[in-house]
XYZ file of C-alpha atoms in Angstrom:
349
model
C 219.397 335.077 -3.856
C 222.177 336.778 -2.177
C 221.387 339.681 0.768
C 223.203 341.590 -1.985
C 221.084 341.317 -5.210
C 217.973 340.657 -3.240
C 214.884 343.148 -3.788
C 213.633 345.542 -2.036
C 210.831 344.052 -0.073
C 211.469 340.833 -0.363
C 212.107 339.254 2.601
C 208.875 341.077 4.050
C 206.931 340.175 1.014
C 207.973 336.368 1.453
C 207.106 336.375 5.229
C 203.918 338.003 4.809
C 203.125 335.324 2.317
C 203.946 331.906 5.132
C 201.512 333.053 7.721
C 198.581 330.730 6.840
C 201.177 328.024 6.539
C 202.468 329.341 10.342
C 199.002 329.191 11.653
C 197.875 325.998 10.902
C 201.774 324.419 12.151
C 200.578 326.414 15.270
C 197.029 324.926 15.917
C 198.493 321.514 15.742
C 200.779 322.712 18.645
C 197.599 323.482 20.226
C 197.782 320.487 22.811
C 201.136 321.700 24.088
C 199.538 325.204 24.655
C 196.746 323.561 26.263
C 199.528 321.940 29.094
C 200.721 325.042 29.643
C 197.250 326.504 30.094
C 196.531 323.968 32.340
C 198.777 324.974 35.261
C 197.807 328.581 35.381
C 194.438 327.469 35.419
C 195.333 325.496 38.155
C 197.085 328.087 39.828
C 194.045 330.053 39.449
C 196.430 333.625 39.146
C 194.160 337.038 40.815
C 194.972 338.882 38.340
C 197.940 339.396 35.289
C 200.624 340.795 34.075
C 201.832 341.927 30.842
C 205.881 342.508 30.058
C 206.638 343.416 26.225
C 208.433 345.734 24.189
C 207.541 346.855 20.592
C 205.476 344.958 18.425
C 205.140 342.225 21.314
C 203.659 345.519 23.270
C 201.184 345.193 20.406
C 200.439 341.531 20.670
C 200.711 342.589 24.444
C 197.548 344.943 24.314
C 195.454 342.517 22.543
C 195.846 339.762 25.377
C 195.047 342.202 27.508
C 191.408 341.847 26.602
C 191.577 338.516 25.978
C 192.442 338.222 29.592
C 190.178 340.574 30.788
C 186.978 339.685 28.303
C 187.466 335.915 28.310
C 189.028 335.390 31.786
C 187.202 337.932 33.336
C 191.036 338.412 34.927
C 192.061 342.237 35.904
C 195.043 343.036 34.055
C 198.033 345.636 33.552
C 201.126 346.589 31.591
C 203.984 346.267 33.004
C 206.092 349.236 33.068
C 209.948 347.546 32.632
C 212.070 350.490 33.810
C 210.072 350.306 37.099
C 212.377 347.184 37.806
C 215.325 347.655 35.877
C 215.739 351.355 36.714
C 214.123 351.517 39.758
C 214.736 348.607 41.540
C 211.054 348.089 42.095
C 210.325 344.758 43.734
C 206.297 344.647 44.307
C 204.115 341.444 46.235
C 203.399 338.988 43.059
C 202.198 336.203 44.987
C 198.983 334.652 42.630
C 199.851 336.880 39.654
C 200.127 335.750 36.201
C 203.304 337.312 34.496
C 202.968 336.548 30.772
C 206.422 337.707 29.175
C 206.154 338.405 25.356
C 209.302 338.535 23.666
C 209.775 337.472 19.404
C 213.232 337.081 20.245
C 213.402 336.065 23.956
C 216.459 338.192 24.420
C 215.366 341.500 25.803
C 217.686 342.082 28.849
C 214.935 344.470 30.783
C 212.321 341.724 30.108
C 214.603 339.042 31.184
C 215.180 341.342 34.542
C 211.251 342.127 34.861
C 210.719 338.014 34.357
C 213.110 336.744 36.844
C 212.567 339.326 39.246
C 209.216 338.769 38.900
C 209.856 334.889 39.831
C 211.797 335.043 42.603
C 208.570 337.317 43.923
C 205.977 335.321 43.850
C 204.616 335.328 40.068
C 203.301 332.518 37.878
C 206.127 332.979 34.919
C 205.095 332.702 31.328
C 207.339 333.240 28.347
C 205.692 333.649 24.736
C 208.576 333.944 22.344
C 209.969 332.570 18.633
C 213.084 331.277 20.344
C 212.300 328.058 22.531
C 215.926 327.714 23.889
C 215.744 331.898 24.896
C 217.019 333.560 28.178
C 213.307 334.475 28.603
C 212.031 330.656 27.921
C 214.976 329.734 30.994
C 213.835 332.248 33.332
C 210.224 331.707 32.799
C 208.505 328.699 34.399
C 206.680 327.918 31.461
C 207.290 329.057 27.893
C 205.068 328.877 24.479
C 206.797 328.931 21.465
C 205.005 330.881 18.468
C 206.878 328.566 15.893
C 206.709 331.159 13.402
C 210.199 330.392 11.914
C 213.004 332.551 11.762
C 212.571 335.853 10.437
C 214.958 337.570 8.486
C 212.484 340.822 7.558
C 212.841 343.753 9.840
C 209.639 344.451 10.491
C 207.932 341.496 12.474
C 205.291 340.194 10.266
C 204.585 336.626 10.802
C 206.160 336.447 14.392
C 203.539 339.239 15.510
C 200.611 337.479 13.869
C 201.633 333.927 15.386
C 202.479 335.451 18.504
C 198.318 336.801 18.572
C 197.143 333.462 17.670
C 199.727 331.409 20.592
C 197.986 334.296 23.110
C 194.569 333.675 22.331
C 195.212 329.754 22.157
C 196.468 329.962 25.457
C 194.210 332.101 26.835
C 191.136 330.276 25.687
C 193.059 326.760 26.857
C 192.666 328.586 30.027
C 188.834 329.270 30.109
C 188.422 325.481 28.849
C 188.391 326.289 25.502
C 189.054 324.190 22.481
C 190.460 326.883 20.202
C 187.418 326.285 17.814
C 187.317 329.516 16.965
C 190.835 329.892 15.349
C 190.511 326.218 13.722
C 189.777 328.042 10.136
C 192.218 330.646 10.635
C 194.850 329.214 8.482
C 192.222 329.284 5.240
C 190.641 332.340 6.240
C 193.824 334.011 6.160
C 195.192 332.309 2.903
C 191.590 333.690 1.336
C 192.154 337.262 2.904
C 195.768 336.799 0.935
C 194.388 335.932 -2.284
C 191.303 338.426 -1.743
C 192.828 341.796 -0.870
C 195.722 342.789 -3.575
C 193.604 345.060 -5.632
C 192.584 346.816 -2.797
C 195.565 347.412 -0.816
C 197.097 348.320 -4.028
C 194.935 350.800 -4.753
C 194.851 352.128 -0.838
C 198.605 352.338 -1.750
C 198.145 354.918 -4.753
C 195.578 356.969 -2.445
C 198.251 357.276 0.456
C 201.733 357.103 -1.325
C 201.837 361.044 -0.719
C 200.643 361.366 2.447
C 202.440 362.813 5.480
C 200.721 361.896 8.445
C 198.147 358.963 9.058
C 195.943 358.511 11.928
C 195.809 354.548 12.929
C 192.306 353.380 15.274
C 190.068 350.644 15.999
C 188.123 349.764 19.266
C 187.954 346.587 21.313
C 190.224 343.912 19.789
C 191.432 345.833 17.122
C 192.571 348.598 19.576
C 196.023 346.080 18.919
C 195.630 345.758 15.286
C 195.872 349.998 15.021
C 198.706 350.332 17.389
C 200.901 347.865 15.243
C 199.439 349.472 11.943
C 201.362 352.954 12.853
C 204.050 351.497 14.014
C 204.617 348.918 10.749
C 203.864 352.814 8.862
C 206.560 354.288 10.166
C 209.561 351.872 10.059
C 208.669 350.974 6.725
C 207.296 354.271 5.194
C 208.436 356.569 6.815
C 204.982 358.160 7.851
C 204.321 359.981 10.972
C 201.672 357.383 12.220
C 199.835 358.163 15.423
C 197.695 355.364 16.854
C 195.207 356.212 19.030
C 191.446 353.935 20.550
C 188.153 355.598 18.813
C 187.356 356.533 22.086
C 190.821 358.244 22.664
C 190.282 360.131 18.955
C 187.497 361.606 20.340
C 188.595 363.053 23.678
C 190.933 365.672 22.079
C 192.921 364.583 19.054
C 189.878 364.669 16.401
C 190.493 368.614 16.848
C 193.927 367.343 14.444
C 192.246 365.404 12.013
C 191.422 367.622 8.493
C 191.537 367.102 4.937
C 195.352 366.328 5.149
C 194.925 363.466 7.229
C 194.589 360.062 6.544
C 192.906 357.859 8.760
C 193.502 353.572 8.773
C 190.368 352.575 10.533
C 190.115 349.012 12.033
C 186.294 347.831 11.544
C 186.293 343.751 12.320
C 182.444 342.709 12.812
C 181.462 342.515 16.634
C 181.002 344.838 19.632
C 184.470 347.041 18.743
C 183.769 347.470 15.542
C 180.333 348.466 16.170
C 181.383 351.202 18.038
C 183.791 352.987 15.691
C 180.599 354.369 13.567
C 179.918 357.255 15.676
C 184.031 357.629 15.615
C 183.997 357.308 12.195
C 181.300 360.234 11.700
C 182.810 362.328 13.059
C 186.199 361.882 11.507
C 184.792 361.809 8.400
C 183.003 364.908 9.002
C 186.653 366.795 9.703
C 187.043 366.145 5.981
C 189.753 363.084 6.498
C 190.231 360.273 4.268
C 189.178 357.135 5.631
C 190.365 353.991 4.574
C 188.188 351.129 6.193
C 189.911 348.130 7.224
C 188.340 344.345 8.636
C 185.446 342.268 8.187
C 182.879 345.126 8.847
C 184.734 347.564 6.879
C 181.737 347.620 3.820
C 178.954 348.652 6.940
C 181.248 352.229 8.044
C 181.631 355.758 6.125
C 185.049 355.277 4.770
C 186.956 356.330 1.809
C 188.260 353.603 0.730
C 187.548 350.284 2.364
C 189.755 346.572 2.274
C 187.623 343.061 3.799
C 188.614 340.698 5.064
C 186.360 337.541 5.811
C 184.017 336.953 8.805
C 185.309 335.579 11.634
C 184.732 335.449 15.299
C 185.754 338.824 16.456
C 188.183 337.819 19.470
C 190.092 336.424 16.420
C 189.823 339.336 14.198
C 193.113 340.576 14.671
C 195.081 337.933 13.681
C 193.185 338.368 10.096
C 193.066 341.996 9.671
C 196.377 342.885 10.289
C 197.448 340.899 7.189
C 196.189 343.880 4.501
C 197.680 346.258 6.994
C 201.402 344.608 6.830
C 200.467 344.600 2.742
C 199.576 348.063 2.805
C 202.999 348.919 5.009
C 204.680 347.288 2.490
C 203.810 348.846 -0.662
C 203.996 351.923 0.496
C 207.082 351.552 1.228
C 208.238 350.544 -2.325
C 206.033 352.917 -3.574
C 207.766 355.365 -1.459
C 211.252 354.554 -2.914
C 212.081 352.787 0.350
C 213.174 349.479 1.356
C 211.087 347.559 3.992
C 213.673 345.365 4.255
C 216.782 347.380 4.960
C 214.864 350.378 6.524
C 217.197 354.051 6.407
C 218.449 354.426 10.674
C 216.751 351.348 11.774
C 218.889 349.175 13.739
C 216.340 346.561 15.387
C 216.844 343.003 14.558
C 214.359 340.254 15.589
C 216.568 337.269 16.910
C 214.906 333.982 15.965
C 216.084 330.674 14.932
């Protein structure tokens, strides 16, 4: 079908669709990951780096606790403009700089990665685009091998690019990536599982105006990419914030004409967003409950997914959450695919 006659949605709705298909070509990648791994383990790196724009930012955030839960690593974001603006040009002798890039063509991350080289860094390039600027400049480079991507709004690059991070990062550790091994049929059942509710969490929130996006731990990733898939697609003013962050301040803006996407995945993060939960719910918002612990939390409305282990968790959950982006969306009157003053394209081949 022709870009002309094509509808609305459907390149997002077919990319959505190929992720279990992406994960599983991924895990048998996973001894190529593993070579990679290898050398920074060998390197043994004092702490890391992370360089990423949009939903790589994202993908960014959640390696961040990977590296620091897993690897026991301290780690920060790496502010771009602080090179490329600045001229910056700090000591990274023994650091890790992991570069995450869909499209391996961002000129400030190219400038942050090769600057970055030349002082002292351990260069890593995550990206959908093996033969990149960003795979060149890096010493090492992991390719996602999500496929090209002709949606606008990254949906199986950002899921793939998750599951190459926490391959990698567990590689590093020693691991075996046992606990992603089911990932491909866990996420084909949380496919086949979820379309009543996410339709139905798309007839509670087709009118709203504003939506509140939060999770804890893990998931902390999951809510920043929810508002941001909200409001390129939807149109929604979507506001992500941690539970802890909701409660230090901006619960004083949740009431009865806010909607709140909750990230609950089973596990030590979503544990802690009861209390956060409470006390949302108590502000008179409507909560809709999303993840493997979403049935065990005051909510609205709540969407499961299945159990898994919970450094995982985000690679699963965020598949409803691209759904329920999506039908809003059409619901909306919009087109996900050919979003109103949205000039981003994803370069992948």
């Amino acid at each position: 079908m022709s870009e002309a006659t094509a509808r609305p949605g459907e390149r997002m709705t077919a990319e959505i669709a190929e992720q279990p298909r992406v994960f599983a070509d991924l895990l048998a990648q996973h001894d190529r990951i593993a070579e990679v791994a290898a050398r920074i383990a060998e390197r043994r790196p004092r702490f890391a780096l992370l360089a990423a724009r949009g939903s790589s930012d994202h993908a960014a955030l959640y390696a961040k606790y990977l590296l620091e839960v897993l690897l026991e690593l301290p780690v920060g974001l790496v502010s771009p403009s602080t090179t490329t603006l600045y001229g910056a040009r700090p000591d990274l002798t023994d650091v890790l700089l992991l570069s995450v890039s869909q499209s391996g063509g961002s000129p400030d991350l190219l400038e942050v990665t090769e600057s970055g080289r030349r002082s002292g860094a351990l260069t890593v390039a995550v990206t959908n685009t093996s033969d990149s600027p960003l795979n060149a400049a890096a010493e090492f480079g992991v390719d996602i091998r999500a496929g090209q991507e002709r949606a606008v709004a990254a949906t199986k690059s950002y899921s793939a690019t998750l599951l190459a991070l926490y391959l990698l990062i567990d590689a590093v550790r020693g691991g075996s990536g046992e606990h992603a091994r089911a990932l491909p049929e866990l996420a084909q059942r949380t496919l086949d599982t979820t379309g009543d509710a996410v339709a139905e969490a798309v007839r509670r929130y087709r009118f709203a105006g504003r939506m509140v996006t939060t999770g804890r731990g893990y998931s902390s990733a999951t809510a920043a990419e929810a508002a941001l898939k909200l409001a390129e697609t939807s149109y929604l003013s979507a506001r992500a914030y941690s539970g802890a962050d909701l409660l230090h301040g901006p619960v004083a803006a949740v009431d009865s004409e806010t909607a709140v996407l909750a990230l609950c995945s089973a596990g030590k993060g979503g544990e802690a967003m009861r209390d956060v939960l409470d006390a949302v719910q108590e502000r008179g918002a409507d909560i809709c409950a999303i993840g493997s612990a979403a049935d065990a939390v005051r909510a609205s409305h709540r969407i499961g997914v299945p159990d898994c282990a919970e450094e995982v968790a985000p690679v699963l959950e965020v598949l409803p959450v691209q759904r329920l982006a999506l039908g809003l969306a059409l619901e909306r009157g919009g087109d996900p695919d050919n979003p109103r003053g949205l000039k981003k394209v994803t370069r992948t081949r």
